[in-house]
């Protein structure tokens, strides 16, 4: 994982030497020498090297671009380092805490795991048109419109309940009542 440097510490039109820059960004002098070999351009090629603040900030942002937010239906592939839609449009929901879980899927390009951490309240927005499945791939948990309920035991193990009629109903959720014949009023 690459380090993100605080470019807000740099003043745009100030000149920095290598020792000043190393102290300000909390890196070694060898790191700055490596940056020079990667394309950080000093004001001139005379020693001591001087660097403009805005040039350093642009270089660091290009070296490590900001993360892009995931859209609905996308999970992040760590080996590809890009957002991807899981193959088959199917994800597995793995409960982590009482308020959040992980979506897991398979990358269509490299065939490795995709991940996305979600809060239970945000599952309908983050899921998009994907389908959630249990670990048993033949049993669907829910569609994008319904949120699975998770109940935690004292050991912290989560149990997923299905409220769309296909599996075990959640004991804490209100169950639909059957309506008898007749008119209201």
Coordinates of N, CA and C in Angstrom, one line a residue:
X1 N 0.8 -1.2 0.0 CA 0.0 0.0 0.0 C 0.9 1.2 0.0
X2 N 0.6 2.2 -0.9 CA 1.4 3.4 -0.9 C 1.0 4.4 0.1
X3 N 1.9 5.2 0.5 CA 1.6 6.2 1.5 C 1.1 7.5 0.8
X4 N 0.1 8.1 1.5 CA -0.4 9.3 1.0 C 0.2 10.5 1.8
X5 N 0.7 11.4 1.1 CA 1.5 12.6 1.7 C 0.5 13.8 1.8
X6 N 0.7 14.5 2.9 CA -0.1 15.7 3.1 C 0.4 16.9 2.3
X7 N -0.1 17.1 1.1 CA 0.3 18.1 0.2 C -0.1 19.5 0.7
X8 N -1.0 19.6 1.6 CA -1.5 20.9 2.1 C -0.4 21.5 3.0
X9 N 0.6 20.8 3.4 CA 1.7 21.4 4.1 C 2.6 22.2 3.2
X10 N 2.6 22.0 2.0 CA 3.4 22.7 1.0 C 2.8 24.0 0.6
X11 N 3.7 25.1 0.6 CA 3.2 26.4 0.1 C 3.5 26.4 -1.4
X12 N 2.6 26.9 -2.2 CA 2.7 26.8 -3.6 C 3.9 27.5 -4.2
X13 N 4.3 28.7 -3.8 CA 5.4 29.4 -4.4 C 6.6 29.5 -3.6
X14 N 6.7 28.6 -2.6 CA 7.9 28.5 -1.8 C 8.9 27.5 -2.4
X15 N 10.2 27.7 -2.2 CA 11.2 26.8 -2.7 C 11.7 26.0 -1.5
X16 N 11.8 24.7 -1.8 CA 12.2 23.7 -0.7 C 13.5 23.0 -1.1
X17 N 14.4 22.8 -0.2 CA 15.6 22.0 -0.4 C 15.2 20.5 -0.1
X18 N 16.1 19.6 -0.4 CA 15.9 18.2 -0.1 C 15.7 18.0 1.5
X19 N 16.6 18.5 2.3 CA 16.4 18.3 3.8 C 15.1 19.0 4.3
X20 N 14.8 20.1 3.8 CA 13.5 20.8 4.2 C 12.3 19.9 3.8
X21 N 12.3 19.5 2.6 CA 11.2 18.6 2.1 C 11.1 17.3 2.9
X22 N 12.3 16.7 3.2 CA 12.3 15.5 3.9 C 11.7 15.7 5.3
X23 N 12.0 16.7 5.9 CA 11.5 17.0 7.3 C 10.0 17.3 7.2
X24 N 9.6 18.1 6.3 CA 8.2 18.5 6.2 C 7.3 17.4 5.9
X25 N 7.6 16.5 5.0 CA 6.8 15.4 4.6 C 7.1 14.1 5.4
X26 N 8.1 14.2 6.3 CA 8.5 13.0 7.1 C 8.9 11.8 6.3
X27 N 9.8 12.0 5.4 CA 10.3 11.0 4.5 C 11.9 11.1 4.6
X28 N 12.5 10.1 4.1 CA 14.0 10.1 4.1 C 14.5 10.9 2.8
X29 N 15.8 11.3 2.9 CA 16.4 12.0 1.8 C 16.5 11.0 0.5
X30 N 16.6 9.7 0.8 CA 16.7 8.8 -0.3 C 15.4 8.7 -1.0
X31 N 14.3 8.9 -0.3 CA 12.9 8.9 -0.9 C 12.8 10.0 -1.9
X32 N 13.3 11.2 -1.5 CA 13.2 12.3 -2.4 C 14.2 12.1 -3.6
X33 N 15.3 11.5 -3.4 CA 16.2 11.1 -4.6 C 15.5 10.2 -5.5
X34 N 14.7 9.2 -5.0 CA 14.0 8.3 -5.8 C 12.9 9.1 -6.6
X35 N 12.2 10.1 -5.9 CA 11.2 10.9 -6.6 C 11.9 11.6 -7.8
X36 N 13.1 12.1 -7.6 CA 13.8 12.8 -8.7 C 14.0 11.8 -9.9
X37 N 14.3 10.6 -9.6 CA 14.5 9.6 -10.7 C 13.2 9.2 -11.3
X38 N 12.1 9.4 -10.6 CA 10.7 9.1 -11.1 C 10.1 10.3 -11.8
X39 N 10.8 11.5 -11.8 CA 10.3 12.6 -12.6 C 10.0 13.9 -11.8
X40 N 10.3 14.0 -10.5 CA 10.2 15.2 -9.8 C 11.3 16.2 -10.3
X41 N 10.9 17.3 -10.8 CA 11.8 18.2 -11.5 C 12.2 19.4 -10.6
X42 N 13.5 19.5 -10.3 CA 14.0 20.7 -9.5 C 13.9 22.0 -10.4
X43 N 14.0 23.1 -9.8 CA 14.0 24.4 -10.5 C 15.1 24.4 -11.5
X44 N 16.3 24.1 -11.2 CA 17.4 23.9 -12.1 C 18.2 22.7 -11.7
X45 N 19.1 22.3 -12.5 CA 19.9 21.1 -12.2 C 21.1 21.4 -11.4
X46 N 21.2 22.5 -10.8 CA 22.4 22.9 -9.9 C 22.1 22.5 -8.5
X47 N 23.2 22.1 -7.8 CA 23.0 21.8 -6.4 C 23.2 23.0 -5.6
X48 N 22.5 23.1 -4.4 CA 21.5 22.2 -3.9 C 20.3 22.3 -4.7
X49 N 19.6 21.2 -4.9 CA 18.4 21.1 -5.6 C 17.3 21.9 -4.9
X50 N 16.5 22.7 -5.6 CA 15.4 23.4 -5.1 C 14.1 23.0 -5.8
X51 N 13.0 22.9 -5.1 CA 11.8 22.4 -5.7 C 10.7 23.4 -5.3
X52 N 9.8 23.8 -6.3 CA 8.7 24.6 -6.0 C 7.6 23.8 -5.4
X53 N 6.9 24.4 -4.4 CA 5.8 23.7 -3.7 C 4.7 23.1 -4.6
X54 N 4.3 23.9 -5.5 CA 3.2 23.4 -6.4 C 3.7 22.3 -7.3
X55 N 4.9 22.2 -7.7 CA 5.5 21.2 -8.5 C 5.5 19.9 -7.7
X56 N 5.9 20.0 -6.4 CA 6.0 18.8 -5.5 C 4.5 18.3 -5.3
X57 N 3.6 19.2 -5.1 CA 2.2 18.7 -4.8 C 1.6 18.0 -6.1
X58 N 1.8 18.6 -7.2 CA 1.3 17.9 -8.5 C 2.0 16.6 -8.7
X59 N 3.3 16.5 -8.4 CA 4.0 15.2 -8.6 C 3.5 14.1 -7.6
X60 N 3.3 14.5 -6.4 CA 2.8 13.5 -5.4 C 1.3 13.1 -5.7
X61 N 0.5 14.0 -6.2 CA -0.9 13.6 -6.6 C -0.8 12.7 -7.8
X62 N 0.1 12.9 -8.7 CA 0.2 12.1 -9.9 C 0.8 10.7 -9.5
X63 N 1.7 10.7 -8.6 CA 2.3 9.5 -8.1 C 1.3 8.6 -7.4
X64 N 0.5 9.1 -6.6 CA -0.5 8.4 -5.9 C -1.9 9.1 -6.0
X65 N -2.6 8.8 -7.1 CA -3.9 9.5 -7.3 C -4.9 9.2 -6.2
X66 N -5.8 10.2 -6.0 CA -6.9 9.9 -5.0 C -7.8 8.7 -5.4
X67 N -8.3 8.1 -4.4 CA -9.2 7.0 -4.6 C -10.5 7.4 -5.3
X68 N -11.0 6.6 -6.1 CA -12.3 6.9 -6.8 C -13.4 6.1 -6.0
X69 N -14.5 6.8 -5.8 CA -15.6 6.1 -5.1 C -16.2 5.1 -6.0
X70 N -16.7 4.0 -5.3 CA -17.4 2.9 -6.0 C -18.8 3.3 -6.3
X71 N -19.3 2.9 -7.5 CA -20.7 3.2 -7.9 C -21.5 2.0 -7.4
X72 N -22.8 2.1 -7.4 CA -23.7 1.0 -7.0 C -23.4 -0.2 -7.9
X73 N -23.3 -1.4 -7.3 CA -23.0 -2.6 -8.1 C -21.5 -2.9 -8.3
X74 N -20.6 -2.1 -7.8 CA -19.2 -2.2 -8.0 C -18.5 -2.7 -6.7
X75 N -17.5 -3.5 -6.9 CA -16.7 -3.9 -5.7 C -15.3 -3.7 -6.2
X76 N -14.3 -3.6 -5.2 CA -12.9 -3.3 -5.6 C -12.1 -4.5 -5.7
X77 N -11.4 -4.6 -6.8 CA -10.4 -5.7 -7.0 C -9.1 -5.2 -6.7
X78 N -8.5 -5.8 -5.6 CA -7.2 -5.4 -5.1 C -6.1 -5.7 -6.1
X79 N -6.0 -6.9 -6.7 CA -4.9 -7.1 -7.7 C -5.0 -6.2 -9.0
X80 N -6.2 -6.0 -9.5 CA -6.4 -5.1 -10.6 C -6.3 -3.7 -10.3
X81 N -6.5 -3.4 -9.0 CA -6.5 -2.0 -8.5 C -7.6 -1.1 -9.2
X82 N -8.8 -1.7 -9.4 CA -9.8 -1.0 -10.1 C -11.2 -1.5 -9.6
X83 N -12.2 -0.6 -9.7 CA -13.6 -1.1 -9.4 C -14.0 -2.0 -10.5
X84 N -14.7 -3.1 -10.1 CA -15.2 -4.1 -11.1 C -16.6 -4.6 -10.7
X85 N -17.4 -5.0 -11.6 CA -18.7 -5.7 -11.4 C -18.3 -7.1 -11.2
X86 N -18.9 -7.8 -10.2 CA -18.6 -9.2 -10.0 C -19.1 -10.1 -11.1
X87 N -18.4 -11.2 -11.4 CA -18.9 -12.0 -12.5 C -20.2 -12.7 -12.1
X88 N -21.1 -12.7 -13.1 CA -22.4 -13.3 -12.8 C -23.4 -12.4 -12.1
X89 N -22.9 -11.2 -11.7 CA -23.7 -10.2 -10.9 C -24.1 -10.8 -9.6
X90 N -23.3 -11.6 -9.0 CA -23.6 -12.3 -7.7 C -22.6 -11.9 -6.7
X91 N -23.0 -11.5 -5.5 CA -22.1 -11.3 -4.3 C -22.6 -12.1 -3.1
X92 N -21.6 -12.3 -2.2 CA -21.9 -13.0 -1.0 C -21.9 -12.0 0.1
X93 N -22.8 -12.0 1.1 CA -22.8 -11.1 2.2 C -22.2 -11.7 3.4
X94 N -21.1 -11.2 3.9 CA -20.4 -11.7 5.1 C -20.6 -10.7 6.2
X95 N -21.4 -11.0 7.3 CA -21.5 -10.1 8.4 C -20.2 -9.9 9.1
X96 N -19.9 -8.7 9.5 CA -18.6 -8.4 10.2 C -18.9 -7.8 11.6
X97 N -19.8 -6.8 11.7 CA -20.1 -6.2 13.0 C -21.7 -6.1 13.0
X98 N -22.2 -5.6 14.1 CA -23.7 -5.5 14.2 C -24.2 -4.4 13.2
X99 N -23.4 -3.6 12.7 CA -23.9 -2.6 11.8 C -23.3 -2.7 10.4
X100 N -22.3 -3.5 10.1 CA -21.7 -3.6 8.8 C -21.4 -5.0 8.3
X101 N -21.2 -5.2 7.0 CA -20.9 -6.5 6.5 C -20.0 -6.2 5.2
X102 N -19.4 -7.3 4.7 CA -18.6 -7.3 3.5 C -19.4 -7.9 2.3
X103 N -19.4 -7.3 1.2 CA -19.8 -7.9 -0.1 C -18.5 -8.6 -0.6
X104 N -18.7 -9.8 -1.1 CA -17.6 -10.5 -1.7 C -18.1 -11.1 -3.1
X105 N -17.2 -11.0 -4.1 CA -17.5 -11.5 -5.4 C -16.3 -12.0 -6.1
X106 N -16.4 -12.3 -7.3 CA -15.2 -12.8 -8.1 C -15.0 -11.8 -9.3
X107 N -13.7 -11.4 -9.5 CA -13.4 -10.5 -10.6 C -13.5 -11.2 -11.9
X108 N -14.2 -10.6 -12.9 CA -14.3 -11.3 -14.2 C -13.0 -11.3 -14.9
X109 N -12.0 -10.4 -14.6 CA -10.7 -10.4 -15.3 C -9.7 -11.3 -14.8
X110 N -9.4 -11.2 -13.5 CA -8.3 -11.9 -12.9 C -8.8 -13.1 -12.0
X111 N -10.1 -13.3 -11.9 CA -10.7 -14.4 -11.2 C -10.4 -14.5 -9.7
X112 N -10.0 -13.3 -9.1 CA -9.7 -13.2 -7.7 C -10.9 -12.6 -7.0
X113 N -10.8 -12.4 -5.7 CA -11.9 -11.9 -4.9 C -12.0 -10.4 -5.0
X114 N -13.3 -9.9 -5.0 CA -13.6 -8.5 -4.9 C -14.2 -8.3 -3.6
X115 N -14.0 -7.1 -3.0 CA -14.5 -6.7 -1.7 C -15.2 -5.4 -1.7
X116 N -16.1 -5.2 -0.8 CA -16.7 -3.9 -0.5 C -17.4 -4.0 0.9
X117 N -17.0 -3.0 1.8 CA -17.6 -2.9 3.1 C -18.8 -2.1 3.0
X118 N -19.9 -2.5 3.6 CA -21.2 -1.8 3.5 C -21.8 -1.8 4.9
X119 N -22.6 -0.7 5.2 CA -23.5 -0.7 6.3 C -24.8 -1.3 5.9
X120 N -25.4 -2.0 6.9 CA -26.7 -2.6 6.6 C -27.7 -1.7 6.0
X121 N -27.8 -0.4 6.6 CA -28.7 0.5 6.1 C -28.5 1.0 4.7
X122 N -27.2 0.8 4.2 CA -26.9 1.2 2.8 C -26.9 0.1 1.8
X123 N -27.2 -1.1 2.2 CA -27.2 -2.2 1.2 C -28.0 -2.0 0.0
X124 N -29.3 -1.5 0.1 CA -30.0 -1.3 -1.2 C -29.4 -0.3 -2.2
X125 N -28.7 0.8 -1.6 CA -28.1 1.7 -2.5 C -26.8 1.2 -3.1
X126 N -26.0 0.4 -2.3 CA -24.7 -0.1 -2.7 C -24.8 -1.3 -3.6
X127 N -25.9 -2.1 -3.4 CA -26.0 -3.3 -4.1 C -26.3 -3.1 -5.6
X128 N -27.1 -2.1 -6.0 CA -27.4 -1.9 -7.4 C -28.3 -3.0 -7.9
X129 N -27.9 -3.6 -9.0 CA -28.7 -4.7 -9.6 C -28.1 -6.0 -9.3
X130 N -27.1 -6.1 -8.3 CA -26.5 -7.4 -8.0 C -27.4 -8.3 -7.1
X131 N -27.1 -9.5 -7.1 CA -27.9 -10.5 -6.3 C -27.0 -11.0 -5.2
X132 N -27.6 -11.0 -3.9 CA -26.9 -11.5 -2.8 C -27.2 -13.0 -2.6
X133 N -26.2 -13.8 -2.4 CA -26.4 -15.3 -2.2 C -25.7 -15.7 -0.8
X134 N -26.2 -16.8 -0.3 CA -25.6 -17.4 0.9 C -24.3 -18.0 0.4
X135 N -23.5 -18.6 1.3 CA -22.3 -19.3 1.0 C -22.7 -20.5 0.1
X136 N -23.8 -21.1 0.3 CA -24.4 -22.1 -0.6 C -24.9 -21.4 -1.8
X137 N -24.2 -21.5 -2.9 CA -24.5 -20.7 -4.1 C -25.9 -20.9 -4.7
X138 N -26.6 -22.0 -4.3 CA -28.0 -22.2 -4.9 C -29.1 -21.5 -4.1
X139 N -28.8 -21.0 -2.9 CA -29.9 -20.4 -2.1 C -29.8 -18.9 -2.1
X140 N -30.6 -18.1 -2.8 CA -30.5 -16.7 -2.8 C -31.0 -16.1 -1.5
X141 N -30.4 -15.1 -1.0 CA -30.7 -14.4 0.3 C -31.9 -13.4 0.0
X142 N -31.6 -12.5 -0.9 CA -32.6 -11.5 -1.1 C -32.3 -10.7 -2.4
X143 N -33.3 -9.9 -2.8 CA -33.1 -9.1 -4.0 C -32.5 -7.8 -3.6
X144 N -32.3 -6.9 -4.5 CA -31.7 -5.6 -4.2 C -32.7 -4.7 -3.4
X145 N -34.0 -5.0 -3.4 CA -35.0 -4.2 -2.7 C -35.1 -4.6 -1.2
X146 N -34.7 -5.8 -0.8 CA -34.9 -6.2 0.6 C -33.5 -6.3 1.2
X147 N -33.5 -5.9 2.5 CA -32.2 -6.0 3.3 C -32.3 -7.2 4.1
X148 N -31.2 -8.0 4.1 CA -31.2 -9.2 5.0 C -31.0 -8.7 6.4
X149 N -31.6 -9.5 7.4 CA -31.5 -9.2 8.8 C -30.4 -10.1 9.3
X150 N -29.6 -9.5 10.2 CA -28.5 -10.3 10.9 C -28.7 -10.2 12.4
X151 N -28.6 -11.3 13.0 CA -28.7 -11.4 14.5 C -27.4 -12.0 15.0
X152 N -26.9 -11.3 16.0 CA -25.6 -11.7 16.6 C -25.7 -12.5 17.9
X153 N -24.9 -13.5 18.0 CA -24.9 -14.3 19.3 C -23.9 -13.6 20.2
X154 N -23.8 -14.1 21.4 CA -22.9 -13.6 22.4 C -21.4 -13.7 22.0
X155 N -21.1 -14.7 21.1 CA -19.8 -14.9 20.6 C -19.4 -14.0 19.5
X156 N -20.4 -13.2 19.0 CA -20.2 -12.3 17.9 C -20.4 -12.9 16.5
X157 N -21.0 -14.1 16.5 CA -21.2 -14.8 15.2 C -22.6 -14.3 14.7
X158 N -22.6 -13.9 13.4 CA -23.8 -13.4 12.8 C -24.6 -14.5 12.1
X159 N -25.9 -14.5 12.2 CA -26.8 -15.3 11.5 C -27.7 -14.5 10.6
X160 N -27.7 -14.8 9.3 CA -28.5 -14.1 8.3 C -29.8 -14.7 8.2
X161 N -30.9 -13.9 8.3 CA -32.3 -14.3 8.1 C -32.8 -13.7 6.9
X162 N -33.7 -14.4 6.2 CA -34.3 -14.0 5.0 C -35.8 -13.6 5.2
X163 N -36.1 -12.3 4.9 CA -37.4 -11.8 5.1 C -38.3 -11.8 3.8
X164 N -37.7 -12.3 2.7 CA -38.5 -12.3 1.4 C -39.3 -13.6 1.2
X165 N -39.4 -14.4 2.2 CA -40.2 -15.6 2.0 C -39.4 -16.9 1.6
X166 N -38.2 -16.7 1.2 CA -37.4 -17.9 0.7 C -36.7 -18.7 1.7
X167 N -36.5 -18.2 2.9 CA -35.7 -18.9 3.9 C -36.3 -18.7 5.3
X168 N -35.4 -18.9 6.3 CA -35.9 -18.7 7.7 C -36.2 -17.2 7.9
X169 N -37.4 -16.9 8.5 CA -37.7 -15.5 8.8 C -37.0 -15.0 10.0
X170 N -36.7 -13.7 10.0 CA -36.0 -13.1 11.1 C -37.0 -13.1 12.3
X171 N -36.5 -13.5 13.5 CA -37.4 -13.5 14.7 C -37.7 -12.1 15.2
X172 N -36.9 -11.1 14.9 CA -37.1 -9.8 15.5 C -37.8 -8.9 14.5
X173 N -38.0 -9.3 13.3 CA -38.7 -8.4 12.3 C -40.2 -8.8 12.3
X174 N -41.1 -7.8 12.1 CA -42.5 -8.0 12.1 C -42.9 -8.9 10.8
X175 N -43.6 -9.9 11.0 CA -44.0 -10.8 10.0 C -45.3 -10.3 9.3
X176 N -45.5 -10.5 8.0 CA -46.8 -10.0 7.4 C -48.0 -10.8 7.9
X177 N -49.0 -10.1 8.1 CA -50.3 -10.7 8.7 C -51.2 -11.0 7.5
X178 N -51.8 -12.2 7.6 CA -52.8 -12.5 6.5 C -54.1 -11.7 6.7
X179 N -54.6 -11.2 5.6 CA -55.8 -10.4 5.7 C -57.0 -11.2 5.3
X180 N -58.1 -11.1 6.2 CA -59.3 -11.9 5.9 C -60.2 -11.2 4.9
X181 N -61.2 -11.9 4.5 CA -62.2 -11.3 3.5 C -63.0 -10.3 4.2
X182 N -63.5 -9.3 3.5 CA -64.4 -8.3 4.0 C -64.0 -6.9 3.5
X183 N -64.8 -6.0 3.9 CA -64.6 -4.6 3.5 C -64.2 -3.8 4.7
X184 N -63.5 -2.7 4.4 CA -63.0 -1.8 5.5 C -64.1 -0.7 5.6
X185 N -64.4 -0.4 6.8 CA -65.3 0.8 7.0 C -66.5 0.4 7.6

